[in-house]
Coordinates of C-alpha atoms in Angstrom, one line a residue:
M1 CA -128.3 4.8 193.2
R2 CA -130.9 3.6 190.8
K3 CA -132.2 7.2 190.6
N4 CA -128.8 8.4 189.5
L5 CA -128.5 5.6 186.9
K6 CA -131.9 6.5 185.6
E7 CA -131.0 10.2 185.3
K8 CA -127.7 9.3 183.5
F9 CA -129.5 7.0 181.1
I10 CA -132.1 9.7 180.3
L11 CA -129.3 12.3 179.8
F12 CA -127.4 9.9 177.6
F13 CA -130.5 9.1 175.6
I14 CA -131.2 12.8 175.0
F15 CA -127.6 13.4 174.0
L16 CA -127.7 10.5 171.6
I17 CA -130.9 11.8 170.0
I18 CA -129.4 15.3 169.6
T19 CA -126.2 13.9 168.2
I20 CA -128.1 11.8 165.6
G21 CA -130.2 14.8 164.7
I22 CA -127.2 17.0 164.2
Y23 CA -125.6 14.4 162.0
L24 CA -128.7 13.9 159.9
L25 CA -129.0 17.7 159.4
S26 CA -125.4 18.3 158.6
S27 CA -124.3 15.0 157.0
R28 CA -124.2 16.5 153.5
F29 CA -122.2 19.5 154.9
A30 CA -119.8 17.1 156.7
D31 CA -119.5 14.9 153.6
N32 CA -118.5 17.9 151.5
R33 CA -116.0 19.0 154.1
V34 CA -114.5 15.6 154.3
N35 CA -114.4 15.4 150.5
D36 CA -112.7 18.8 150.3
F37 CA -110.1 17.8 152.9
C38 CA -109.3 14.4 151.2
T39 CA -109.0 16.1 147.8
K40 CA -106.4 18.6 149.2
I41 CA -104.4 15.7 150.9
I42 CA -104.4 13.7 147.7
T43 CA -103.3 16.7 145.7
V44 CA -100.4 17.3 148.1
I45 CA -99.3 13.6 148.2
K46 CA -99.4 13.2 144.4
N47 CA -97.9 16.6 143.8
K48 CA -99.1 16.6 140.2
K49 CA -98.5 19.6 138.0
A50 CA -100.7 20.7 135.2
S51 CA -99.8 19.2 131.8
D52 CA -97.5 21.4 129.8
K53 CA -99.5 20.2 126.7
V54 CA -102.5 22.4 127.8
V55 CA -102.1 26.1 127.5
L56 CA -104.4 28.7 129.0
I57 CA -104.6 31.9 126.9
A58 CA -106.2 34.8 128.7
I59 CA -106.9 38.5 128.0
D60 CA -104.9 40.4 130.5
D61 CA -104.5 44.0 131.4
K62 CA -101.5 44.4 129.0
S63 CA -103.7 43.1 126.1
L64 CA -106.6 45.5 127.1
N65 CA -104.1 48.4 127.2
Q66 CA -103.1 47.7 123.6
I67 CA -106.5 46.9 122.2
K68 CA -109.6 48.5 123.8
W69 CA -112.4 46.2 124.9
P70 CA -114.7 44.9 123.5
W71 CA -112.5 43.2 120.9
R72 CA -113.7 42.8 117.3
R73 CA -114.4 39.1 116.6
D74 CA -112.1 39.0 113.6
L75 CA -109.2 39.3 116.2
F76 CA -110.4 36.1 117.8
S77 CA -110.5 34.4 114.4
D78 CA -106.9 35.4 113.7
I79 CA -105.9 33.9 117.1
F80 CA -107.7 30.6 116.3
D81 CA -106.1 30.4 112.9
F82 CA -102.7 30.9 114.3
L83 CA -103.2 28.3 117.0
E84 CA -104.5 25.7 114.6
Q85 CA -102.3 26.3 111.5
D86 CA -99.1 27.6 113.0
A87 CA -98.9 26.4 116.6
G88 CA -100.3 23.0 115.8
A89 CA -103.0 22.9 118.5
K90 CA -105.0 19.6 118.5
A91 CA -108.0 21.3 119.9
I92 CA -109.0 24.9 120.9
V93 CA -111.6 25.7 123.5
F94 CA -113.2 29.2 123.3
D95 CA -115.1 29.5 126.6
N96 CA -116.9 32.7 125.6
L97 CA -120.6 32.9 124.7
I98 CA -121.7 34.3 121.3
L99 CA -125.2 35.5 122.1
F100 CA -125.9 38.3 119.6
P101 CA -124.6 39.6 116.3
D102 CA -121.9 42.3 116.7
T103 CA -123.8 45.4 115.5
Y104 CA -120.9 47.7 116.2
Y105 CA -118.5 45.8 113.8
P106 CA -120.7 44.0 111.3
E107 CA -117.9 43.3 108.8
S108 CA -115.7 41.9 111.6
D109 CA -118.7 39.7 112.7
S110 CA -119.2 38.4 109.1
Y111 CA -115.5 37.5 108.8
F112 CA -115.7 35.7 112.2
I113 CA -118.8 33.7 111.0
Q114 CA -117.2 32.7 107.7
R115 CA -114.0 31.6 109.3
L116 CA -115.9 29.3 111.6
K117 CA -116.6 27.0 108.6
K118 CA -112.9 26.2 108.3
Q119 CA -111.9 26.0 112.0
N120 CA -112.3 22.3 112.6
K121 CA -110.5 22.2 115.9
L122 CA -112.2 25.1 117.5
I123 CA -114.9 24.4 120.2
N124 CA -117.3 27.1 121.1
S125 CA -119.5 27.1 124.1
Y126 CA -123.2 27.6 125.0
I127 CA -125.3 27.4 128.1
L128 CA -128.4 25.2 128.9
Y129 CA -130.7 26.1 131.7
N130 CA -134.1 25.1 133.2
S131 CA -136.0 28.4 133.3
N132 CA -139.7 28.4 132.4
V133 CA -139.6 31.9 130.9
S134 CA -141.4 32.1 127.6
G135 CA -139.1 31.9 124.6
D136 CA -136.4 29.8 126.2
V137 CA -136.9 26.8 123.9
L138 CA -135.2 27.2 120.6
P139 CA -137.3 27.1 117.4
E140 CA -137.8 23.7 115.8
E141 CA -135.4 24.6 113.0
Y142 CA -132.7 25.4 115.5
V143 CA -133.3 22.1 117.4
K144 CA -132.9 20.1 114.2
I145 CA -129.6 21.7 113.5
F146 CA -128.6 21.1 117.1
N147 CA -129.4 17.4 116.8
E148 CA -127.6 17.0 113.5
K149 CA -124.4 18.9 114.3
I150 CA -123.8 18.8 118.0
S151 CA -125.4 15.7 119.6
V152 CA -123.2 12.7 120.4
N153 CA -123.6 8.9 120.2
I154 CA -123.7 7.2 123.6
R155 CA -123.3 3.6 124.6
D156 CA -124.4 3.6 128.2
E157 CA -123.4 0.5 130.2
R158 CA -124.4 2.0 133.6
T159 CA -127.3 0.5 135.6
N160 CA -128.5 4.0 136.6
K161 CA -128.9 5.7 133.2
K162 CA -129.5 9.3 134.2
F163 CA -128.3 12.5 132.6
A164 CA -128.8 16.2 133.6
S165 CA -131.7 17.3 131.5
Y166 CA -132.4 20.9 130.5
R167 CA -135.4 22.8 129.1
G168 CA -133.8 25.6 127.2
I169 CA -130.7 27.1 125.6
I170 CA -129.5 30.7 126.0
N171 CA -129.8 32.5 122.7
I172 CA -127.6 31.5 119.8
P173 CA -127.4 33.6 116.7
K174 CA -128.7 31.8 113.6
D175 CA -125.7 32.4 111.4
F176 CA -123.3 31.3 114.1
L177 CA -125.2 28.1 114.7
Y178 CA -125.3 27.3 111.0
N179 CA -121.6 27.8 110.5
V180 CA -119.9 26.7 113.7
K181 CA -118.2 23.3 113.6
N182 CA -118.2 22.4 117.2
L183 CA -120.4 23.5 120.1
A184 CA -120.3 22.1 123.7
S185 CA -122.1 22.8 126.9
S186 CA -120.2 24.9 129.5
V187 CA -122.7 24.2 132.3
I188 CA -120.8 23.5 135.6
P189 CA -123.1 22.9 138.5
E190 CA -122.2 24.3 141.9
D191 CA -123.1 23.1 145.4
N192 CA -124.9 25.5 147.8
D193 CA -121.6 26.8 149.0
E194 CA -120.6 27.7 145.4
I195 CA -117.9 25.0 145.2
V196 CA -117.8 22.7 142.2
R197 CA -117.5 19.0 143.4
S198 CA -119.1 17.2 140.5
Y199 CA -119.1 17.4 136.7
M200 CA -121.6 16.2 134.2
P201 CA -119.8 15.2 131.0
V202 CA -123.0 14.8 128.9
V203 CA -126.2 16.7 129.1
A204 CA -129.7 16.1 127.7
Y205 CA -131.9 18.5 125.7
A206 CA -134.8 17.9 123.4
D207 CA -134.4 14.1 123.6
K208 CA -130.8 14.2 122.5
L209 CA -127.5 14.0 124.3
Y210 CA -124.8 16.7 124.0
P211 CA -121.2 16.8 125.1
S212 CA -119.6 19.1 127.7
L213 CA -116.6 21.1 126.7
A214 CA -114.2 18.6 128.4
I215 CA -115.7 15.6 126.6
L216 CA -115.8 17.2 123.1
F217 CA -112.2 18.4 123.7
T218 CA -111.2 14.8 124.4
L219 CA -113.1 13.4 121.4
I220 CA -111.5 15.8 119.0
I221 CA -108.0 15.1 120.4
L222 CA -108.5 11.4 120.1
L223 CA -110.2 11.7 116.7
L224 CA -113.3 9.9 118.0
T225 CA -116.9 10.4 117.0
N226 CA -118.8 9.0 120.0
T227 CA -118.4 8.3 123.7
Y228 CA -119.8 5.9 126.3
Y229 CA -120.3 5.4 130.1
K230 CA -118.7 2.2 131.2
Q231 CA -119.7 2.2 134.9
D232 CA -121.9 4.0 137.3
I233 CA -120.8 7.5 138.3

């Protein structure tokens, strides 16, 4: 009898150790799955639809059939002017990277750059990253412009004052950087399973803080010049 109890106790103890080990190894995976499930349930319960005040404008097959890709940049400028001046858009997000001058259509590129000076509600995007490859860090002149034109004021009331910090910025043409009114980070970190579960509204580079696309979009709509963290996130 005692032998049977002892064997059962040993088996139970082994089972308990294995269970704890599996939990510790897969807790993050399990937490993600639980989070995903809860998010789906909440979405179904609330049954919220996207705001009709936000419009997504995409280049579809019909557009590409009418105008061959790549499009000249002056076409984008005309679209932005229409949205701001005629459609009354409060803010316009252009989630497309401008990495190099357009050598195929230089006149169009020049028009695009000049129009940027007057497009106060347009937000262009750039990408920060942590590569150690030589040449990633922008020249000091660029960093100065970045600090003056793009950084935001932060009043941080959190106890854990941490921001995602980056070493470099993917190439930005000089004329574009000089003339653009609004630039915001389009970095969106993914988990190992390539699902986005968190979002960093403000990022750090060269000892300054810079807004994400979502934050700058909100600041422009609300006519604000700074932002702050009120609680831990």
